[in-house]
Amino acid sequence: MNAADLGLPVDVPSTALFTDQYELTMLQAALKAGTAERRSVFEAFTRRLPSGRRYGVVAGTGRVLDAVENFRFDPAVLGFLRERGIVDEPTLEWLADYRFSGDIWGYPEGEVYFPGSPILRVEGSFAECVLLETVILSILNHDSAIAAAASRMSAAAGGRRLIEMGARRTHELAAVASARAAYVGGFDSTSDLAAGFRYGIPTVGTSAHAFTLLHDSERDAFRAQVDSLGRGTTLLVDTYDVTEAVRTAVEVAGPELGAVRIDSGDLLLVAHRVRQQLDELGARDTRIVVTSDLDEYAIASLAAAPVDAYGVGTQLVTGSGHPTCSMVYKLVARAESADAKAPLVPVAKKSLGAKSSLGGRKWAARRPDRYGMAEAEVVGTGPVPAALADRQLLVELVKGGEVVGREPLEAARERHIKARSGLPMSAIQLSRGEPVIPTEYV
């Protein structure tokens, strides 16, 4: 079974109410004014990266495609809108037949982005496009924030394995999305079974401190776990005394013991001591897994420690201090009439301060330097320069209302590794800095 084909795993009839009320009241007013069917172009982008971050990571694209397909106003949803008097009857009749029939282009999932990058471009009538604003931003802002944190942690881990284990630190549905985004950003597995079921992400997990405390002795707990899960299991060794626990673990499981997990204390010091003890006991192949409120900085600080894997929870699922990417969804072009042949006119909000935007349907390309590394994110509204024609970033995701850009999650994960490796080396520095490449408008 392909779990990704099961549909959105939430107990609501559709994604149509994952929206703000003003999307529907704008629709009602536009229908009455006769402007609802004007051809329009919306773009999702961010004006700036979170403070100190050097690049962003596109994640959630696959979930956006699911959400667009599930954006339906069924009788129960229409009944709710009617009962609350949110929109009038002509608008309800229009919503009853809603199916997105436009086109969506965007950066493929796993790609990196920068300020001004047109991460997603949605084209169709104003009415059908405006309704998707909230759900698109909800998904992209959350998932991209988690993926960016995961990418930084992955870079800091230097090839060591990463386990996502933040399900208990966030909303139960956000936990599933977080596990997916973390996988895109470079994590190897998750503790969340719902994420494994829906997205095919490898799942891991053995025992917690409660299992040790349940038994009359630590030896009894280890014996019970090894008898059930085999010698290759991971034993948690910091419930009482770490040194004694490691000795007991090897006595119970033998040198074939798969791993030990350390969840407290000075991880750098304890990991060195545990590695030495394991080697002295003949368990040279037994791995060391560390957990305990890790983030990218803590992971980097353990680079010299004999650690084989990191388990990360709270800091990952909260974006390591940046739980959103501040993406916006703006109308950048629209036709002057509902005539399908009417030309598009660039539009943009004029604002003092930092809330201005650039009108016009945009393309984007990443220009390399003479060594093949990225040196600029080039964004334009006119013809694409010949030198950048084969370096355009946007791909077709939805055509005429039909999803054409769905892909396996592994593809997004592999794309991110490639995209990150194509940035200047300073991109993976954890110190605060500006975006690693500038955005140029042409």
Short mmCIF file of C-alpha atoms in Angstrom, two decimals:
data_model
loop_
_atom_site.label_atom_id
_atom_site.label_comp_id
_atom_site.label_asym_id
_atom_site.label_seq_id
_atom_site.Cartn_x
_atom_site.Cartn_y
_atom_site.Cartn_z
CA MET A 1 0.00 0.00 0.00
CA ASN A 2 1.21 3.51 -0.83
CA ALA A 3 0.34 5.44 2.31
CA ALA A 4 0.78 8.75 0.49
CA ASP A 5 -2.34 7.95 -1.53
CA LEU A 6 -4.57 7.58 1.52
CA GLY A 7 -5.64 11.22 1.59
CA LEU A 8 -5.25 13.90 4.22
CA PRO A 9 -5.12 12.24 7.67
CA VAL A 10 -7.32 14.70 9.53
CA ASP A 11 -10.83 14.27 10.86
CA VAL A 12 -12.47 17.00 8.76
CA PRO A 13 -14.43 16.58 5.53
CA SER A 14 -11.99 18.60 3.41
CA THR A 15 -9.23 21.20 3.52
CA ALA A 16 -11.65 23.96 2.49
CA LEU A 17 -12.03 25.34 6.01
CA PHE A 18 -8.29 25.51 6.60
CA THR A 19 -8.67 29.15 5.64
CA ASP A 20 -9.37 32.61 6.98
CA GLN A 21 -12.86 34.02 6.76
CA TYR A 22 -11.81 37.01 4.70
CA GLU A 23 -10.88 34.75 1.80
CA LEU A 24 -14.57 33.89 1.48
CA THR A 25 -15.86 37.42 2.04
CA MET A 26 -13.45 38.69 -0.63
CA LEU A 27 -14.85 36.02 -2.94
CA GLN A 28 -18.41 37.13 -2.24
CA ALA A 29 -17.61 40.77 -2.95
CA ALA A 30 -15.66 39.92 -6.11
CA LEU A 31 -18.51 37.76 -7.42
CA LYS A 32 -20.93 40.63 -6.87
CA ALA A 33 -18.56 43.12 -8.49
CA GLY A 34 -17.98 40.90 -11.53
CA THR A 35 -14.23 40.72 -10.95
CA ALA A 36 -13.99 37.20 -9.48
CA GLU A 37 -13.23 35.57 -12.82
CA ARG A 38 -10.38 37.85 -13.80
CA ARG A 39 -7.28 35.85 -14.62
CA SER A 40 -4.78 36.32 -11.78
CA VAL A 41 -1.31 35.33 -10.65
CA PHE A 42 -0.44 34.88 -6.98
CA GLU A 43 3.05 34.17 -5.67
CA ALA A 44 4.29 32.84 -2.34
CA PHE A 45 7.62 34.25 -1.20
CA THR A 46 9.41 35.63 1.82
CA ARG A 47 10.85 39.11 2.05
CA ARG A 48 13.63 38.01 4.37
CA LEU A 49 15.07 34.88 5.93
CA PRO A 50 14.75 34.31 9.67
CA SER A 51 17.37 36.30 11.54
CA GLY A 52 20.84 34.89 11.04
CA ARG A 53 19.83 32.15 8.61
CA ARG A 54 21.79 31.85 5.37
CA TYR A 55 19.31 29.92 3.23
CA GLY A 56 15.81 28.52 3.37
CA VAL A 57 14.53 25.06 2.44
CA VAL A 58 11.34 24.46 0.47
CA ALA A 59 9.25 21.78 2.17
CA GLY A 60 5.57 20.89 2.17
CA THR A 61 5.07 21.06 -1.59
CA GLY A 62 3.68 17.54 -1.70
CA ARG A 63 1.28 18.39 1.11
CA VAL A 64 0.19 21.51 -0.75
CA LEU A 65 -0.74 19.35 -3.74
CA ASP A 66 -2.77 17.08 -1.45
CA ALA A 67 -4.49 20.10 0.07
CA VAL A 68 -5.43 21.55 -3.31
CA GLU A 69 -6.93 18.24 -4.38
CA ASN A 70 -8.90 18.01 -1.14
CA PHE A 71 -10.14 21.62 -1.24
CA ARG A 72 -13.84 20.85 -1.63
CA PHE A 73 -16.96 22.47 -0.18
CA ASP A 74 -19.12 19.47 0.60
CA PRO A 75 -22.65 19.71 2.10
CA ALA A 76 -21.43 19.70 5.69
CA VAL A 77 -18.99 22.55 5.05
CA LEU A 78 -21.58 24.54 3.09
CA GLY A 79 -24.07 23.97 5.91
CA PHE A 80 -21.63 25.41 8.43
CA LEU A 81 -21.05 28.50 6.25
CA ARG A 82 -24.81 28.95 5.76
CA GLU A 83 -25.60 28.52 9.46
CA ARG A 84 -23.00 31.12 10.47
CA GLY A 85 -24.07 33.53 7.74
CA ILE A 86 -20.48 33.86 6.57
CA VAL A 87 -21.35 34.26 2.88
CA ASP A 88 -24.56 34.67 0.90
CA GLU A 89 -26.43 32.05 -1.12
CA PRO A 90 -24.96 32.95 -4.54
CA THR A 91 -21.49 32.49 -3.07
CA LEU A 92 -22.47 29.18 -1.49
CA GLU A 93 -23.72 27.99 -4.87
CA TRP A 94 -20.41 28.96 -6.44
CA LEU A 95 -18.45 27.19 -3.70
CA ALA A 96 -20.47 24.00 -4.11
CA ASP A 97 -18.88 23.51 -7.52
CA TYR A 98 -15.39 24.65 -6.55
CA ARG A 99 -12.55 22.75 -8.12
CA PHE A 100 -9.20 24.41 -8.70
CA SER A 101 -8.73 24.46 -12.48
CA GLY A 102 -5.66 26.62 -12.79
CA ASP A 103 -1.90 26.08 -12.93
CA ILE A 104 0.69 25.97 -10.18
CA TRP A 105 4.43 26.29 -10.65
CA GLY A 106 6.97 26.27 -7.88
CA TYR A 107 10.41 25.45 -6.58
CA PRO A 108 10.58 21.66 -6.31
CA GLU A 109 10.50 20.32 -2.78
CA GLY A 110 13.91 20.16 -1.14
CA GLU A 111 15.28 23.09 -3.14
CA VAL A 112 16.80 26.01 -1.25
CA TYR A 113 15.43 29.54 -1.50
CA PHE A 114 16.32 33.13 -0.64
CA PRO A 115 14.52 36.45 -0.02
CA GLY A 116 12.27 37.19 -2.96
CA SER A 117 12.39 33.71 -4.45
CA PRO A 118 8.99 32.98 -6.08
CA ILE A 119 8.62 29.72 -4.19
CA LEU A 120 5.11 29.03 -5.51
CA ARG A 121 3.16 30.63 -8.36
CA VAL A 122 -0.60 30.03 -8.57
CA GLU A 123 -2.49 31.05 -11.71
CA GLY A 124 -6.20 30.95 -12.47
CA SER A 125 -9.23 33.09 -11.77
CA PHE A 126 -8.99 35.43 -8.80
CA ALA A 127 -11.78 33.49 -7.12
CA GLU A 128 -10.19 30.07 -7.31
CA CYS A 129 -6.68 31.27 -6.43
CA VAL A 130 -7.48 33.53 -3.50
CA LEU A 131 -9.22 30.73 -1.62
CA LEU A 132 -5.99 28.71 -1.45
CA GLU A 133 -3.93 31.42 0.26
CA THR A 134 -4.23 30.37 3.89
CA VAL A 135 -3.79 26.64 3.50
CA ILE A 136 -0.80 27.09 1.18
CA LEU A 137 0.92 29.47 3.60
CA SER A 138 0.06 27.31 6.58
CA ILE A 139 1.79 24.31 5.02
CA LEU A 140 4.78 26.06 3.48
CA ASN A 141 5.55 28.24 6.50
CA HIS A 142 5.48 25.32 8.90
CA ASP A 143 7.18 22.65 6.84
CA SER A 144 9.88 24.92 5.43
CA ALA A 145 10.76 26.13 8.93
CA ILE A 146 11.20 22.55 10.15
CA ALA A 147 13.17 21.54 7.05
CA ALA A 148 15.51 24.51 7.46
CA ALA A 149 16.24 23.54 11.06
CA ALA A 150 16.70 19.92 10.00
CA SER A 151 19.11 20.96 7.26
CA ARG A 152 21.26 22.91 9.71
CA MET A 153 21.27 19.95 12.08
CA SER A 154 22.12 17.59 9.24
CA ALA A 155 25.06 19.76 8.21
CA ALA A 156 26.25 19.91 11.82
CA ALA A 157 25.94 16.13 12.20
CA GLY A 158 28.49 15.60 9.45
CA GLY A 159 27.06 12.35 8.14
CA ARG A 160 26.05 10.85 11.48
CA ARG A 161 22.48 9.59 11.65
CA LEU A 162 19.63 11.79 12.86
CA ILE A 163 16.41 10.60 14.45
CA GLU A 164 13.34 12.85 14.57
CA MET A 165 11.59 12.35 17.91
CA GLY A 166 9.50 15.46 18.55
CA ALA A 167 5.98 14.05 18.34
CA ARG A 168 5.31 14.67 22.03
CA ARG A 169 6.45 18.29 21.75
CA THR A 170 3.91 19.58 19.25
CA HIS A 171 0.35 19.10 17.96
CA GLU A 172 -0.28 15.54 16.87
CA LEU A 173 -0.87 16.46 13.23
CA ALA A 174 1.99 18.96 13.19
CA ALA A 175 4.17 16.11 14.43
CA VAL A 176 3.48 14.11 11.28
CA ALA A 177 4.20 17.10 9.03
CA SER A 178 7.34 17.84 11.06
CA ALA A 179 8.66 14.32 10.60
CA ARG A 180 8.09 14.60 6.86
CA ALA A 181 9.82 17.99 6.64
CA ALA A 182 12.72 16.77 8.78
CA TYR A 183 13.21 13.85 6.43
CA VAL A 184 13.39 16.25 3.49
CA GLY A 185 15.94 18.31 5.42
CA GLY A 186 18.27 15.38 6.05
CA PHE A 187 16.98 13.33 8.99
CA ASP A 188 17.14 9.57 8.58
CA SER A 189 14.21 8.29 10.61
CA THR A 190 11.36 9.22 12.95
CA SER A 191 9.82 7.86 16.13
CA ASP A 192 6.34 8.84 14.88
CA LEU A 193 4.46 5.86 13.49
CA ALA A 194 1.85 8.02 11.76
CA ALA A 195 4.63 9.62 9.70
CA GLY A 196 5.98 6.20 8.86
CA PHE A 197 2.53 4.98 7.86
CA ARG A 198 1.60 7.95 5.72
CA TYR A 199 4.94 8.83 4.13
CA GLY A 200 7.04 5.68 4.32
CA ILE A 201 9.68 7.31 6.53
CA PRO A 202 11.82 4.73 8.42
CA THR A 203 10.69 4.45 12.05
CA VAL A 204 12.75 3.60 15.13
CA GLY A 205 12.28 3.24 18.87
CA THR A 206 12.92 0.83 21.72
CA SER A 207 12.30 1.91 25.32
CA ALA A 208 12.10 4.81 27.77
CA HIS A 209 13.08 5.26 31.39
CA ALA A 210 9.63 4.06 32.45
CA PHE A 211 10.47 0.57 31.16
CA THR A 212 13.56 0.39 33.36
CA LEU A 213 11.67 1.75 36.37
CA LEU A 214 8.94 -0.83 35.85
CA HIS A 215 11.29 -3.70 36.64
CA ASP A 216 12.82 -4.73 39.93
CA SER A 217 16.32 -4.07 38.61
CA GLU A 218 18.02 -2.54 35.61
CA ARG A 219 19.35 -5.98 34.72
CA ASP A 220 15.80 -7.36 34.65
CA ALA A 221 14.71 -4.53 32.36
CA PHE A 222 17.62 -5.06 29.99
CA ARG A 223 17.04 -8.80 29.93
CA ALA A 224 13.35 -8.34 29.14
CA GLN A 225 14.16 -5.96 26.29
CA VAL A 226 16.88 -8.14 24.79
CA ASP A 227 14.71 -11.24 25.05
CA SER A 228 11.95 -9.42 23.19
CA LEU A 229 13.83 -7.28 20.67
CA GLY A 230 17.13 -9.12 20.27
CA ARG A 231 20.75 -8.28 20.94
CA GLY A 232 20.76 -5.58 18.28
CA THR A 233 18.41 -3.38 20.31
CA THR A 234 19.29 -0.02 21.88
CA LEU A 235 19.46 0.03 25.69
CA LEU A 236 18.89 3.26 27.64
CA VAL A 237 21.75 3.50 30.12
CA ASP A 238 21.25 6.70 32.13
CA THR A 239 18.33 5.82 34.40
CA TYR A 240 20.63 5.25 37.38
CA ASP A 241 24.41 4.97 37.08
CA VAL A 242 25.72 5.08 33.50
CA THR A 243 28.91 3.11 34.14
CA GLU A 244 27.09 0.30 35.91
CA ALA A 245 24.35 0.30 33.26
CA VAL A 246 26.83 -0.08 30.41
CA ARG A 247 28.52 -2.98 32.18
CA THR A 248 25.16 -4.65 32.77
CA ALA A 249 24.03 -4.02 29.21
CA VAL A 250 27.05 -5.79 27.74
CA GLU A 251 26.75 -8.65 30.22
CA VAL A 252 23.10 -9.15 29.23
CA ALA A 253 23.35 -8.62 25.46
CA GLY A 254 26.97 -9.52 24.87
CA PRO A 255 29.31 -7.68 22.49
CA GLU A 256 26.59 -7.91 19.83
CA LEU A 257 24.61 -5.18 21.65
CA GLY A 258 23.32 -2.81 18.96
CA ALA A 259 23.51 0.52 20.76
CA VAL A 260 23.26 2.38 24.03
CA ARG A 261 21.35 5.64 24.43
CA ILE A 262 22.41 8.51 26.68
CA ASP A 263 19.69 11.04 27.52
CA SER A 264 21.22 13.26 30.20
CA GLY A 265 24.40 14.69 31.66
CA ASP A 266 27.47 16.16 30.01
CA LEU A 267 27.03 14.34 26.72
CA LEU A 268 30.52 15.09 25.45
CA LEU A 269 32.20 13.71 28.56
CA VAL A 270 29.81 10.81 29.05
CA ALA A 271 30.04 9.72 25.41
CA HIS A 272 33.85 9.49 25.62
CA ARG A 273 33.67 7.49 28.84
CA VAL A 274 31.00 5.15 27.47
CA ARG A 275 32.95 4.55 24.26
CA GLN A 276 36.05 3.67 26.22
CA GLN A 277 34.10 1.35 28.48
CA LEU A 278 32.33 -0.39 25.60
CA ASP A 279 35.64 -0.97 23.83
CA GLU A 280 37.21 -2.38 26.99
CA LEU A 281 34.24 -4.74 27.38
CA GLY A 282 34.68 -5.98 23.82
CA ALA A 283 31.57 -4.21 22.45
CA ARG A 284 33.51 -2.27 19.86
CA ASP A 285 30.67 -2.28 17.34
CA THR A 286 28.04 -1.10 19.81
CA ARG A 287 26.87 2.35 18.75
CA ILE A 288 26.21 5.38 20.94
CA VAL A 289 23.02 7.39 20.50
CA VAL A 290 22.58 10.70 22.33
CA THR A 291 19.38 12.63 22.97
CA SER A 292 18.42 15.38 25.51
CA ASP A 293 17.19 18.70 24.03
CA LEU A 294 19.67 18.83 21.19
CA ASP A 295 19.81 21.54 18.55
CA GLU A 296 22.28 22.26 15.74
CA TYR A 297 24.69 23.97 18.12
CA ALA A 298 24.69 21.07 20.57
CA ILE A 299 25.16 18.64 17.69
CA ALA A 300 28.11 20.66 16.40
CA SER A 301 29.63 20.72 19.89
CA LEU A 302 29.61 16.91 19.86
CA ALA A 303 31.50 16.63 16.57
CA ALA A 304 34.59 15.35 18.38
CA ALA A 305 32.61 12.92 20.54
CA PRO A 306 32.35 9.21 19.66
CA VAL A 307 28.65 9.56 18.86
CA ASP A 308 26.95 7.55 16.12
CA ALA A 309 23.47 9.10 16.08
CA TYR A 310 21.51 12.00 17.47
CA GLY A 311 17.86 12.04 18.53
CA VAL A 312 16.27 15.49 18.27
CA GLY A 313 12.83 16.57 19.46
CA THR A 314 11.73 19.96 20.75
CA GLN A 315 14.18 22.18 18.88
CA LEU A 316 13.48 20.44 15.60
CA VAL A 317 9.68 20.58 15.63
CA THR A 318 9.76 24.24 16.68
CA GLY A 319 12.15 25.25 13.89
CA SER A 320 15.06 25.71 16.30
CA GLY A 321 13.88 29.14 17.34
CA HIS A 322 12.19 30.03 14.05
CA PRO A 323 8.83 28.21 13.82
CA THR A 324 7.74 30.09 10.69
CA CYS A 325 9.37 31.42 7.53
CA SER A 326 7.14 34.53 7.27
CA MET A 327 6.10 33.61 3.72
CA VAL A 328 3.37 35.69 2.14
CA TYR A 329 0.97 35.06 -0.77
CA LYS A 330 0.51 38.11 -2.93
CA LEU A 331 -1.40 39.00 -6.07
CA VAL A 332 1.32 40.05 -8.55
CA ALA A 333 -0.63 40.23 -11.83
CA ARG A 334 -4.24 40.26 -12.98
CA ALA A 335 -6.25 40.81 -16.14
CA GLU A 336 -8.32 43.96 -16.65
CA SER A 337 -11.42 41.94 -17.47
CA ALA A 338 -12.82 38.42 -17.31
CA ASP A 339 -11.99 37.94 -20.98
CA ALA A 340 -9.64 34.96 -21.22
CA LYS A 341 -7.58 36.87 -23.80
CA ALA A 342 -7.19 39.99 -21.67
CA PRO A 343 -3.50 40.66 -21.00
CA LEU A 344 -2.07 40.45 -17.50
CA VAL A 345 -1.18 43.69 -15.76
CA PRO A 346 1.49 43.67 -13.02
CA VAL A 347 0.17 44.79 -9.62
CA ALA A 348 1.89 45.31 -6.28
CA LYS A 349 1.21 46.80 -2.90
CA LYS A 350 2.88 50.16 -2.36
CA SER A 351 3.95 50.45 1.23
CA LEU A 352 6.37 52.33 3.39
CA GLY A 353 8.83 50.17 5.26
CA ALA A 354 9.53 46.53 4.50
CA LYS A 355 6.14 45.35 3.20
CA SER A 356 6.46 46.38 -0.42
CA SER A 357 6.50 43.76 -3.16
CA LEU A 358 7.40 43.48 -6.84
CA GLY A 359 4.61 43.06 -9.36
CA GLY A 360 4.54 40.76 -12.37
CA ARG A 361 4.70 37.02 -13.00
CA LYS A 362 8.22 35.95 -12.15
CA TRP A 363 10.78 33.37 -13.16
CA ALA A 364 13.83 32.47 -11.12
CA ALA A 365 17.23 30.98 -11.87
CA ARG A 366 20.39 30.39 -9.84
CA ARG A 367 23.50 31.76 -11.50
CA PRO A 368 26.72 29.81 -10.91
CA ASP A 369 30.19 31.24 -10.63
CA ARG A 370 33.10 29.97 -12.71
CA TYR A 371 33.57 27.07 -10.28
CA GLY A 372 29.96 25.93 -10.61
CA MET A 373 28.88 27.18 -7.18
CA ALA A 374 25.82 29.40 -6.80
CA GLU A 375 26.61 33.10 -6.73
CA ALA A 376 23.17 34.73 -7.11
CA GLU A 377 19.45 34.05 -7.12
CA VAL A 378 18.20 35.85 -10.21
CA VAL A 379 14.50 36.80 -10.31
CA GLY A 380 12.86 38.48 -13.27
CA THR A 381 9.57 39.29 -14.98
CA GLY A 382 10.70 39.65 -18.57
CA PRO A 383 12.43 37.28 -20.97
CA VAL A 384 14.81 34.79 -19.40
CA PRO A 385 18.42 35.51 -20.39
CA ALA A 386 19.81 32.79 -22.63
CA ALA A 387 22.63 32.08 -20.16
CA LEU A 388 20.06 31.18 -17.50
CA ALA A 389 17.52 29.36 -19.67
CA ASP A 390 18.61 25.91 -18.47
CA ARG A 391 18.96 26.99 -14.84
CA GLN A 392 15.38 27.97 -14.11
CA LEU A 393 14.08 26.83 -10.75
CA LEU A 394 10.31 26.70 -11.07
CA VAL A 395 8.72 23.43 -12.21
CA GLU A 396 5.15 22.65 -13.18
CA LEU A 397 3.16 21.18 -10.29
CA VAL A 398 -0.48 21.53 -11.38
CA LYS A 399 -1.74 21.92 -14.95
CA GLY A 400 -5.35 22.74 -15.67
CA GLY A 401 -6.30 21.64 -12.16
CA GLU A 402 -4.56 18.27 -12.44
CA VAL A 403 -1.54 17.47 -10.29
CA VAL A 404 1.45 16.73 -12.53
CA GLY A 405 4.34 17.33 -10.14
CA ARG A 406 3.86 14.76 -7.41
CA GLU A 407 7.01 12.78 -6.64
CA PRO A 408 8.38 10.33 -4.04
CA LEU A 409 9.57 11.92 -0.81
CA GLU A 410 13.01 10.45 -1.42
CA ALA A 411 13.36 12.67 -4.49
CA ALA A 412 12.90 15.80 -2.38
CA ARG A 413 15.38 14.53 0.20
CA GLU A 414 18.02 13.82 -2.45
CA ARG A 415 17.35 17.16 -4.14
CA HIS A 416 18.02 19.01 -0.93
CA ILE A 417 21.39 17.36 -0.44
CA LYS A 418 22.35 18.38 -3.98
CA ALA A 419 20.99 21.91 -3.65
CA ARG A 420 22.79 22.56 -0.38
CA SER A 421 26.04 21.22 -1.77
CA GLY A 422 25.76 23.71 -4.62
CA LEU A 423 25.92 26.68 -2.25
CA PRO A 424 29.11 28.37 -1.03
CA MET A 425 30.64 26.58 1.95
CA SER A 426 29.67 29.40 4.30
CA ALA A 427 26.04 28.30 3.88
CA ILE A 428 26.50 25.59 6.52
CA GLN A 429 28.21 27.80 9.08
CA LEU A 430 26.08 28.06 12.21
CA SER A 431 27.24 31.57 13.03
CA ARG A 432 24.76 34.30 12.22
CA GLY A 433 25.06 35.88 8.80
CA GLU A 434 23.32 37.26 5.77
CA PRO A 435 21.84 35.06 2.99
CA VAL A 436 24.73 33.16 1.47
CA ILE A 437 23.96 34.50 -2.01
CA PRO A 438 22.16 37.72 -2.97
CA THR A 439 18.88 38.02 -4.83
CA GLU A 440 19.15 40.02 -8.04
CA TYR A 441 16.09 41.41 -9.86
CA VAL A 442 16.22 41.84 -13.63
#
